Amino acid sequence: MHQIQLIRSATFLWALAVAAAFGLFVVALFAFVYFKLDDYLVARSDRMITRQIHFMADLPPARRVNAIADHLAQDSRGVQYAGLFDAAGVRLAGNIERVPRGLQLDGAVQGVRLDLFEKPVLHVPVVRAVGTRLEGGDVVVMGRNVDETREISSVVGEALALGLLPAFSLCLLAGAWLSLRAQRRVEEVNQRVQRIVAGELRERLPEGDTDDSFARLAGIVNGMLDEMETMISALASVGNDIAHDLRTPLTRVRLALERGRTHAATLEELQEVTDNAIAGIDQSLAIVTALLRLTEIENNRRTAGFGDVALDEILREVLDVYEPIAEDKRIGLGVVVERNVRVWGDRDLLFEAVANLVDNAIKFTPSGGRVELALEAEDDTALVSVSDTGPGISEQEREAVLRRFYRSDRMRNTPGVGLGLSLVAAIVKLHGFRLIIGPAPGGRVEILAWTRGAAKSATRRVADGAACRRQPDGMSQMKRDAFANGQPDLSVGVTNAD
Amino acid sequence: MNRILLIEDDAETAEAIVAELADRGFEVQWAGDGVDGLNRARASSPDAMIVDRMLPGMDGLSVIETLRKDQVRTPVLVLSALGAVDDRVRGLRMGGDDYLTKPFALVELVARIEALLRRPTDCRETILHVGPLELDLIERTARRGGRELDLLPREFRLLEYMMRRNDQLLTRAMLLEEVWNYKFVPATTNLIDVHMGRLRHKVDGPGEVQLIHNVRGSGFVLRSRQ
């Protein structure tokens, strides 16, 4: 079964095809070499006998008989033939019995069968011969055996055939080895994939040390598995977070109802208990709603509402909403907004993100503090920053605040569900902007956006919604550049409720 | 007496809604599935309808769409567990007039039904009058009796919204959606209260009869009749 699989495997079939092609090529090469060699040797022998016959023809008649005898005597290999005949065709000298039939006596070389004076042992050889009639009517015939040409060619052929066999075998062996190797790798991948399917999410495909396409594919798949594992873990932790965070308000509701059922003596007391229970349920629902919203935004299904948005108008609207809130809490709310800053995005979502940041800043800033909302723009970037005189976000908490439901221990008792910054991060990521969290003391969160022009391409860039490290002096590079080049033209409107 | 048709497949939810609306003086008909609901809507011509989205037989949005094709203009409040923005938009596009996500407070449901039944005062008016209040929409001025009220633009919009729906309970969610155009629930829960507090401070001066009332746990109402 394994052998059949091997023979049927694509790699082996390819190797077989390559070996066959190689064999055909070698055979064709051999044929080419054979015919070229044959042509060359025959042509060479033709030139030789043509020179010899011219030499014989130019000799005086008296010397021809001796010249032919000498010529044949010097032929140690017995491949030369010569004959001198009178006009009647009677042999005068040489080793040819008679003038070959069919031989044109015009000095052109042709292949003929010779009648030899001494019969050969094996067979009558095929000979290239040339004949010419001399002055006085004599005929001279010169020939040369070309069998040795065939011998040389067959030797070359044998050599090639001997070389072909090991090469063909090598091809087949290489094919079999590659096929087996590929099969083993596929088998290993199959086993690991089955383990992954069975729930072992930590399992990865073998990448090996080589840099072949198989290893690259395994690398890509492993990257995908890493991402999936992260997402599944996040999902699992979200499930835990929901369960954990819903437990608290639901426990409160349960206790309130339990106590109310036992202790409430008057309608007012029962109503108070019910109000508390409803508040707890509302808190639970707020968590669920915020989570669903977060999922909706993170699923990137909201790009349909994208358009040209005036960021400065959004900031002014946020200010309009939160001014009374800040005043109510005796917090000074300052604003510095550059005009006509347009970005490509979803107006409602951007409003929600900025409102969330201002909301947080006001919530965490103690009474008597200040919150600053600013918008600066230069070249193709815009920077929305919300800073406050509250405790800020410490180095250790910077990543944590973006996690769902994270609530700083110091803020355990402030209202909210702990999803604000996660929502902001999701909205920022959807837009392809960047969220920058500044160092404590004092809160500072910035959204670095791409203004109109750069914005459309920004939505296609890889989003960076993660918290970024900031310069320790709390000032963004952009801002420092702005200060280095002189202050940008800002329209200032400060609202101070102190 | 206003007649309301409720199309809701969950019997317990329907029972609570029917009881609450009956207490408020509405006459309520209940249908448990889409097809029955559509037939009742065609047969009885109610003043308003409350339609759940997910119904057996025929889903809520198809019911509304069919009625709208039949030129039935009855105001419809869509109920749904699907609360994503896209779902809300779809619900309103298919012919719903308002959208309420489950779970909801009964007081919210009633307030929204009343808002649907009582169309706001004629929009072509340029000066609104409610009791001693007068709002000039052209001049953008507000007066209470002889006293000029110094309102910020947002407060002017809030007062206009309330005057057009005087004597009607306005929940915080309704105010957030309509006046502030919020598509989400802000983390600061007292956002509306703070704004309303400031408006009330300007409208109801010392010694004057209180016009803006806080309905505990529900919302606010501008009362013209004392």
Tab-separated table of N, CA, C and O in Angstrom, chain A residues 101-172:
chain	number	residue	atom	x	y	z
A	101	ARG	N	30.682	-2.371	-60.448
A	101	ARG	CA	29.530	-1.970	-61.267
A	101	ARG	C	28.833	-0.776	-60.600
A	101	ARG	O	28.722	-0.725	-59.374
A	102	GLY	N	28.368	0.099	-61.417
A	102	GLY	CA	27.628	1.236	-60.851
A	102	GLY	C	28.531	2.385	-60.444
A	102	GLY	O	28.053	3.447	-60.061
A	103	LEU	N	29.837	2.186	-60.527
A	103	LEU	CA	30.736	3.291	-60.120
A	103	LEU	C	30.909	4.223	-61.308
A	103	LEU	O	31.327	3.796	-62.380
A	104	GLN	N	30.478	5.475	-61.086
A	104	GLN	CA	30.644	6.477	-62.145
A	104	GLN	C	32.108	6.882	-62.196
A	104	GLN	O	32.704	7.173	-61.163
A	105	LEU	N	32.658	6.865	-63.398
A	105	LEU	CA	34.086	7.207	-63.510
A	105	LEU	C	34.228	8.709	-63.772
A	105	LEU	O	34.808	9.151	-64.769
A	106	ASP	N	33.653	9.480	-62.880
A	106	ASP	CA	33.664	10.949	-63.094
A	106	ASP	C	34.379	11.677	-61.966
A	106	ASP	O	34.307	12.887	-61.820
A	107	GLY	N	35.025	10.934	-61.094
A	107	GLY	CA	35.795	11.572	-60.001
A	107	GLY	C	34.952	11.913	-58.791
A	107	GLY	O	35.437	12.516	-57.845
A	108	ALA	N	33.645	11.462	-58.793
A	108	ALA	CA	32.800	11.720	-57.615
A	108	ALA	C	32.845	10.496	-56.700
A	108	ALA	O	32.801	9.363	-57.178
A	109	VAL	N	32.922	10.744	-55.383
A	109	VAL	CA	33.013	9.648	-54.420
A	109	VAL	C	31.625	9.048	-54.205
A	109	VAL	O	30.649	9.785	-54.092
A	110	GLN	N	31.517	7.718	-54.129
A	110	GLN	CA	30.239	7.096	-53.829
A	110	GLN	C	30.462	5.777	-53.094
A	110	GLN	O	31.566	5.251	-53.087
A	111	GLY	N	29.398	5.297	-52.442
A	111	GLY	CA	29.499	4.033	-51.713
A	111	GLY	C	29.261	2.879	-52.675
A	111	GLY	O	28.278	2.895	-53.391
A	112	VAL	N	30.140	1.934	-52.699
A	112	VAL	CA	29.975	0.789	-53.609
A	112	VAL	C	30.401	-0.492	-52.911
A	112	VAL	O	31.027	-0.463	-51.851
A	113	ARG	N	30.052	-1.627	-53.533
A	113	ARG	CA	30.506	-2.923	-53.040
A	113	ARG	C	31.647	-3.366	-53.975
A	113	ARG	O	31.506	-3.321	-55.186
A	114	LEU	N	32.755	-3.719	-53.422
A	114	LEU	CA	33.934	-4.041	-54.245
A	114	LEU	C	34.131	-5.564	-54.371
A	114	LEU	O	33.863	-6.296	-53.417
A	115	ASP	N	34.591	-5.969	-55.543
A	115	ASP	CA	35.052	-7.362	-55.690
A	115	ASP	C	36.544	-7.332	-55.444
A	115	ASP	O	37.289	-6.721	-56.227
A	116	LEU	N	36.968	-7.926	-54.344
A	116	LEU	CA	38.380	-7.828	-53.969
A	116	LEU	C	39.187	-8.974	-54.576
A	116	LEU	O	38.668	-10.079	-54.799
A	117	PHE	N	40.434	-8.701	-54.758
A	117	PHE	CA	41.354	-9.690	-55.320
A	117	PHE	C	41.539	-10.839	-54.335
A	117	PHE	O	41.496	-12.000	-54.696
A	118	GLU	N	41.720	-10.436	-53.059
A	118	GLU	CA	41.755	-11.467	-52.006
A	118	GLU	C	40.442	-11.341	-51.222
A	118	GLU	O	40.179	-10.289	-50.643
A	119	LYS	N	39.680	-12.455	-51.199
A	119	LYS	CA	38.357	-12.398	-50.562
A	119	LYS	C	38.504	-12.160	-49.058
A	119	LYS	O	39.348	-12.794	-48.417
A	120	PRO	N	37.758	-11.272	-48.500
A	120	PRO	CA	37.839	-11.035	-47.047
A	120	PRO	C	37.252	-12.214	-46.270
A	120	PRO	O	36.420	-12.951	-46.792
A	121	VAL	N	37.703	-12.317	-45.016
A	121	VAL	CA	37.288	-13.449	-44.183
A	121	VAL	C	35.824	-13.298	-43.758
A	121	VAL	O	35.043	-14.234	-43.822
A	122	LEU	N	35.480	-12.132	-43.312
A	122	LEU	CA	34.155	-11.939	-42.702
A	122	LEU	C	33.081	-11.591	-43.734
A	122	LEU	O	32.237	-12.396	-44.043
A	123	HIS	N	33.149	-10.399	-44.191
A	123	HIS	CA	32.094	-9.999	-45.131
A	123	HIS	C	32.660	-8.979	-46.113
A	123	HIS	O	33.727	-8.389	-45.850
A	124	VAL	N	31.941	-8.858	-47.183
A	124	VAL	CA	32.366	-7.863	-48.186
A	124	VAL	C	32.083	-6.492	-47.593
A	124	VAL	O	30.942	-6.202	-47.231
A	125	PRO	N	33.131	-5.686	-47.454
A	125	PRO	CA	32.908	-4.413	-46.765
A	125	PRO	C	32.196	-3.382	-47.637
A	125	PRO	O	32.243	-3.476	-48.857
A	126	VAL	N	31.553	-2.447	-46.942
A	126	VAL	CA	30.981	-1.291	-47.654
A	126	VAL	C	32.102	-0.265	-47.770
A	126	VAL	O	32.802	0.015	-46.787
A	127	VAL	N	32.273	0.185	-48.968
A	127	VAL	CA	33.459	1.013	-49.214
A	127	VAL	C	33.046	2.309	-49.892
A	127	VAL	O	32.118	2.335	-50.684
A	128	ARG	N	33.764	3.375	-49.560
A	128	ARG	CA	33.600	4.625	-50.292
A	128	ARG	C	34.678	4.590	-51.370
A	128	ARG	O	35.857	4.366	-51.054
A	129	ALA	N	34.281	4.787	-52.624
A	129	ALA	CA	35.266	4.659	-53.698
A	129	ALA	C	35.096	5.769	-54.722
A	129	ALA	O	34.025	6.349	-54.832
A	130	VAL	N	36.188	6.006	-55.477
A	130	VAL	CA	36.151	7.004	-56.532
A	130	VAL	C	36.924	6.445	-57.722
A	130	VAL	O	37.951	5.779	-57.539
A	131	GLY	N	36.402	6.670	-58.896
A	131	GLY	CA	37.094	6.142	-60.070
A	131	GLY	C	37.209	7.198	-61.149
A	131	GLY	O	36.370	8.082	-61.243
A	132	THR	N	38.229	7.070	-61.970
A	132	THR	CA	38.362	8.025	-63.063
A	132	THR	C	39.088	7.350	-64.235
A	132	THR	O	39.908	6.446	-64.024
A	133	ARG	N	38.725	7.754	-65.418
A	133	ARG	CA	39.378	7.197	-66.626
A	133	ARG	C	40.523	8.138	-66.989
A	133	ARG	O	40.347	9.353	-67.070
A	134	LEU	N	41.658	7.568	-67.152
A	134	LEU	CA	42.846	8.378	-67.424
A	134	LEU	C	43.035	8.535	-68.945
A	134	LEU	O	42.362	7.870	-69.720
A	135	GLU	N	43.978	9.435	-69.264
A	135	GLU	CA	44.311	9.559	-70.694
A	135	GLU	C	44.913	8.221	-71.146
A	135	GLU	O	45.725	7.630	-70.430
A	136	GLY	N	44.557	7.750	-72.241
A	136	GLY	CA	45.057	6.451	-72.725
A	136	GLY	C	44.056	5.346	-72.420
A	136	GLY	O	44.247	4.195	-72.808
A	137	GLY	N	42.965	5.685	-71.692
A	137	GLY	CA	41.871	4.724	-71.491
A	137	GLY	C	41.964	3.906	-70.219
A	137	GLY	O	41.036	3.185	-69.877
A	138	ASP	N	43.110	3.972	-69.484
A	138	ASP	CA	43.192	3.234	-68.212
A	138	ASP	C	42.178	3.784	-67.199
A	138	ASP	O	41.808	4.938	-67.258
A	139	VAL	N	41.802	2.901	-66.306
A	139	VAL	CA	40.869	3.342	-65.218
A	139	VAL	C	41.567	3.121	-63.899
A	139	VAL	O	42.148	2.043	-63.669
A	140	VAL	N	41.520	4.157	-63.034
A	140	VAL	CA	42.069	3.996	-61.690
A	140	VAL	C	40.919	4.135	-60.680
A	140	VAL	O	40.061	4.981	-60.848
A	141	VAL	N	40.900	3.214	-59.713
A	141	VAL	CA	39.849	3.251	-58.674
A	141	VAL	C	40.541	3.300	-57.319
A	141	VAL	O	41.447	2.511	-57.060
A	142	MET	N	40.158	4.256	-56.473
A	142	MET	CA	40.701	4.349	-55.102
A	142	MET	C	39.515	4.218	-54.133
A	142	MET	O	38.466	4.798	-54.352
A	143	GLY	N	39.723	3.418	-53.070
A	143	GLY	CA	38.622	3.241	-52.106
A	143	GLY	C	39.123	3.221	-50.667
A	143	GLY	O	40.325	3.131	-50.414
A	144	ARG	N	38.213	3.305	-49.741
A	144	ARG	CA	38.577	3.255	-48.317
A	144	ARG	C	37.430	2.643	-47.548
A	144	ARG	O	36.257	2.994	-47.756
A	145	ASN	N	37.780	1.711	-46.668
A	145	ASN	CA	36.762	1.059	-45.845
A	145	ASN	C	36.272	2.044	-44.761
A	145	ASN	O	37.069	2.622	-44.039
A	146	VAL	N	34.916	2.243	-44.674
A	146	VAL	CA	34.389	3.167	-43.648
A	146	VAL	C	33.746	2.400	-42.494
A	146	VAL	O	33.021	2.968	-41.695
A	147	ASP	N	33.986	1.125	-42.386
A	147	ASP	CA	33.438	0.347	-41.259
A	147	ASP	C	33.938	0.869	-39.915
A	147	ASP	O	33.231	0.830	-38.912
A	148	GLU	N	35.178	1.335	-39.887
A	148	GLU	CA	35.721	1.817	-38.608
A	148	GLU	C	34.939	3.030	-38.071
A	148	GLU	O	34.849	3.238	-36.880
A	149	THR	N	34.346	3.775	-39.009
A	149	THR	CA	33.470	4.892	-38.597
A	149	THR	C	32.316	4.355	-37.769
A	149	THR	O	31.983	4.877	-36.712
A	150	ARG	N	31.727	3.280	-38.288
A	150	ARG	CA	30.608	2.658	-37.549
A	150	ARG	C	31.086	2.167	-36.187
A	150	ARG	O	30.386	2.284	-35.196
A	151	GLU	N	32.278	1.610	-36.165
A	151	GLU	CA	32.827	1.112	-34.893
A	151	GLU	C	32.945	2.243	-33.873
A	151	GLU	O	32.532	2.115	-32.722
A	152	ILE	N	33.540	3.367	-34.329
A	152	ILE	CA	33.711	4.523	-33.415
A	152	ILE	C	32.350	4.975	-32.901
A	152	ILE	O	32.144	5.211	-31.708
A	153	SER	N	31.389	5.035	-33.846
A	153	SER	CA	30.046	5.496	-33.440
A	153	SER	C	29.431	4.560	-32.417
A	153	SER	O	28.810	4.990	-31.445
A	154	SER	N	29.601	3.250	-32.621
A	154	SER	CA	28.988	2.312	-31.675
A	154	SER	C	29.662	2.410	-30.312
A	154	SER	O	29.021	2.262	-29.269
A	155	VAL	N	30.972	2.695	-30.299
A	155	VAL	CA	31.682	2.877	-29.016
A	155	VAL	C	31.099	4.085	-28.271
A	155	VAL	O	30.793	4.026	-27.081
A	156	VAL	N	30.928	5.172	-29.036
A	156	VAL	CA	30.351	6.396	-28.413
A	156	VAL	C	28.959	6.083	-27.875
A	156	VAL	O	28.595	6.453	-26.758
A	157	GLY	N	28.170	5.355	-28.676
A	157	GLY	CA	26.807	4.995	-28.276
A	157	GLY	C	26.808	4.184	-26.997
A	157	GLY	O	26.018	4.434	-26.078
A	158	GLU	N	27.709	3.199	-26.920
A	158	GLU	CA	27.783	2.372	-25.707
A	158	GLU	C	28.111	3.224	-24.488
A	158	GLU	O	27.528	3.059	-23.411
A	159	ALA	N	29.059	4.135	-24.697
A	159	ALA	CA	29.462	5.016	-23.573
A	159	ALA	C	28.277	5.823	-23.074
A	159	ALA	O	28.029	5.932	-21.869
A	160	LEU	N	27.524	6.349	-24.051
A	160	LEU	CA	26.357	7.158	-23.672
A	160	LEU	C	25.303	6.311	-22.965
A	160	LEU	O	24.710	6.724	-21.965
A	161	ALA	N	25.085	5.099	-23.496
A	161	ALA	CA	24.091	4.209	-22.893
A	161	ALA	C	24.492	3.856	-21.464
A	161	ALA	O	23.656	3.843	-20.550
A	162	LEU	N	25.781	3.596	-21.281
A	162	LEU	CA	26.274	3.278	-19.935
A	162	LEU	C	26.075	4.464	-18.983
A	162	LEU	O	25.782	4.291	-17.807
A	163	GLY	N	26.264	5.673	-19.532
A	163	GLY	CA	26.056	6.879	-18.700
A	163	GLY	C	24.583	7.122	-18.422
A	163	GLY	O	24.208	7.618	-17.364
A	164	LEU	N	23.757	6.744	-19.415
A	164	LEU	CA	22.310	7.020	-19.302
A	164	LEU	C	21.679	6.223	-18.172
A	164	LEU	O	20.879	6.742	-17.396
A	165	LEU	N	22.051	4.989	-18.057
A	165	LEU	CA	21.415	4.106	-17.076
A	165	LEU	C	21.582	4.614	-15.633
A	165	LEU	O	20.586	4.778	-14.923
A	166	PRO	N	22.842	4.913	-15.202
A	166	PRO	CA	22.960	5.435	-13.833
A	166	PRO	C	22.245	6.771	-13.654
A	166	PRO	O	21.656	7.032	-12.598
A	167	ALA	N	22.289	7.644	-14.711
A	167	ALA	CA	21.632	8.953	-14.571
A	167	ALA	C	20.135	8.764	-14.389
A	167	ALA	O	19.500	9.398	-13.543
A	168	PHE	N	19.571	7.844	-15.197
A	168	PHE	CA	18.130	7.562	-15.107
A	168	PHE	C	17.786	7.016	-13.723
A	168	PHE	O	16.820	7.437	-13.082
A	169	SER	N	18.624	6.096	-13.274
A	169	SER	CA	18.386	5.506	-11.945
A	169	SER	C	18.486	6.577	-10.864
A	169	SER	O	17.698	6.607	-9.910
A	170	LEU	N	19.476	7.472	-11.012
A	170	LEU	CA	19.667	8.552	-10.031
A	170	LEU	C	18.427	9.443	-9.959
A	170	LEU	O	17.963	9.828	-8.879
A	171	CYS	N	17.903	9.747	-11.168
A	171	CYS	CA	16.681	10.567	-11.233
A	171	CYS	C	15.545	9.896	-10.469
A	171	CYS	O	14.845	10.517	-9.685
A	172	LEU	N	15.375	8.581	-10.735
A	172	LEU	CA	14.297	7.844	-10.075
A	172	LEU	C	14.491	7.824	-8.563
A	172	LEU	O	13.556	8.036	-7.784
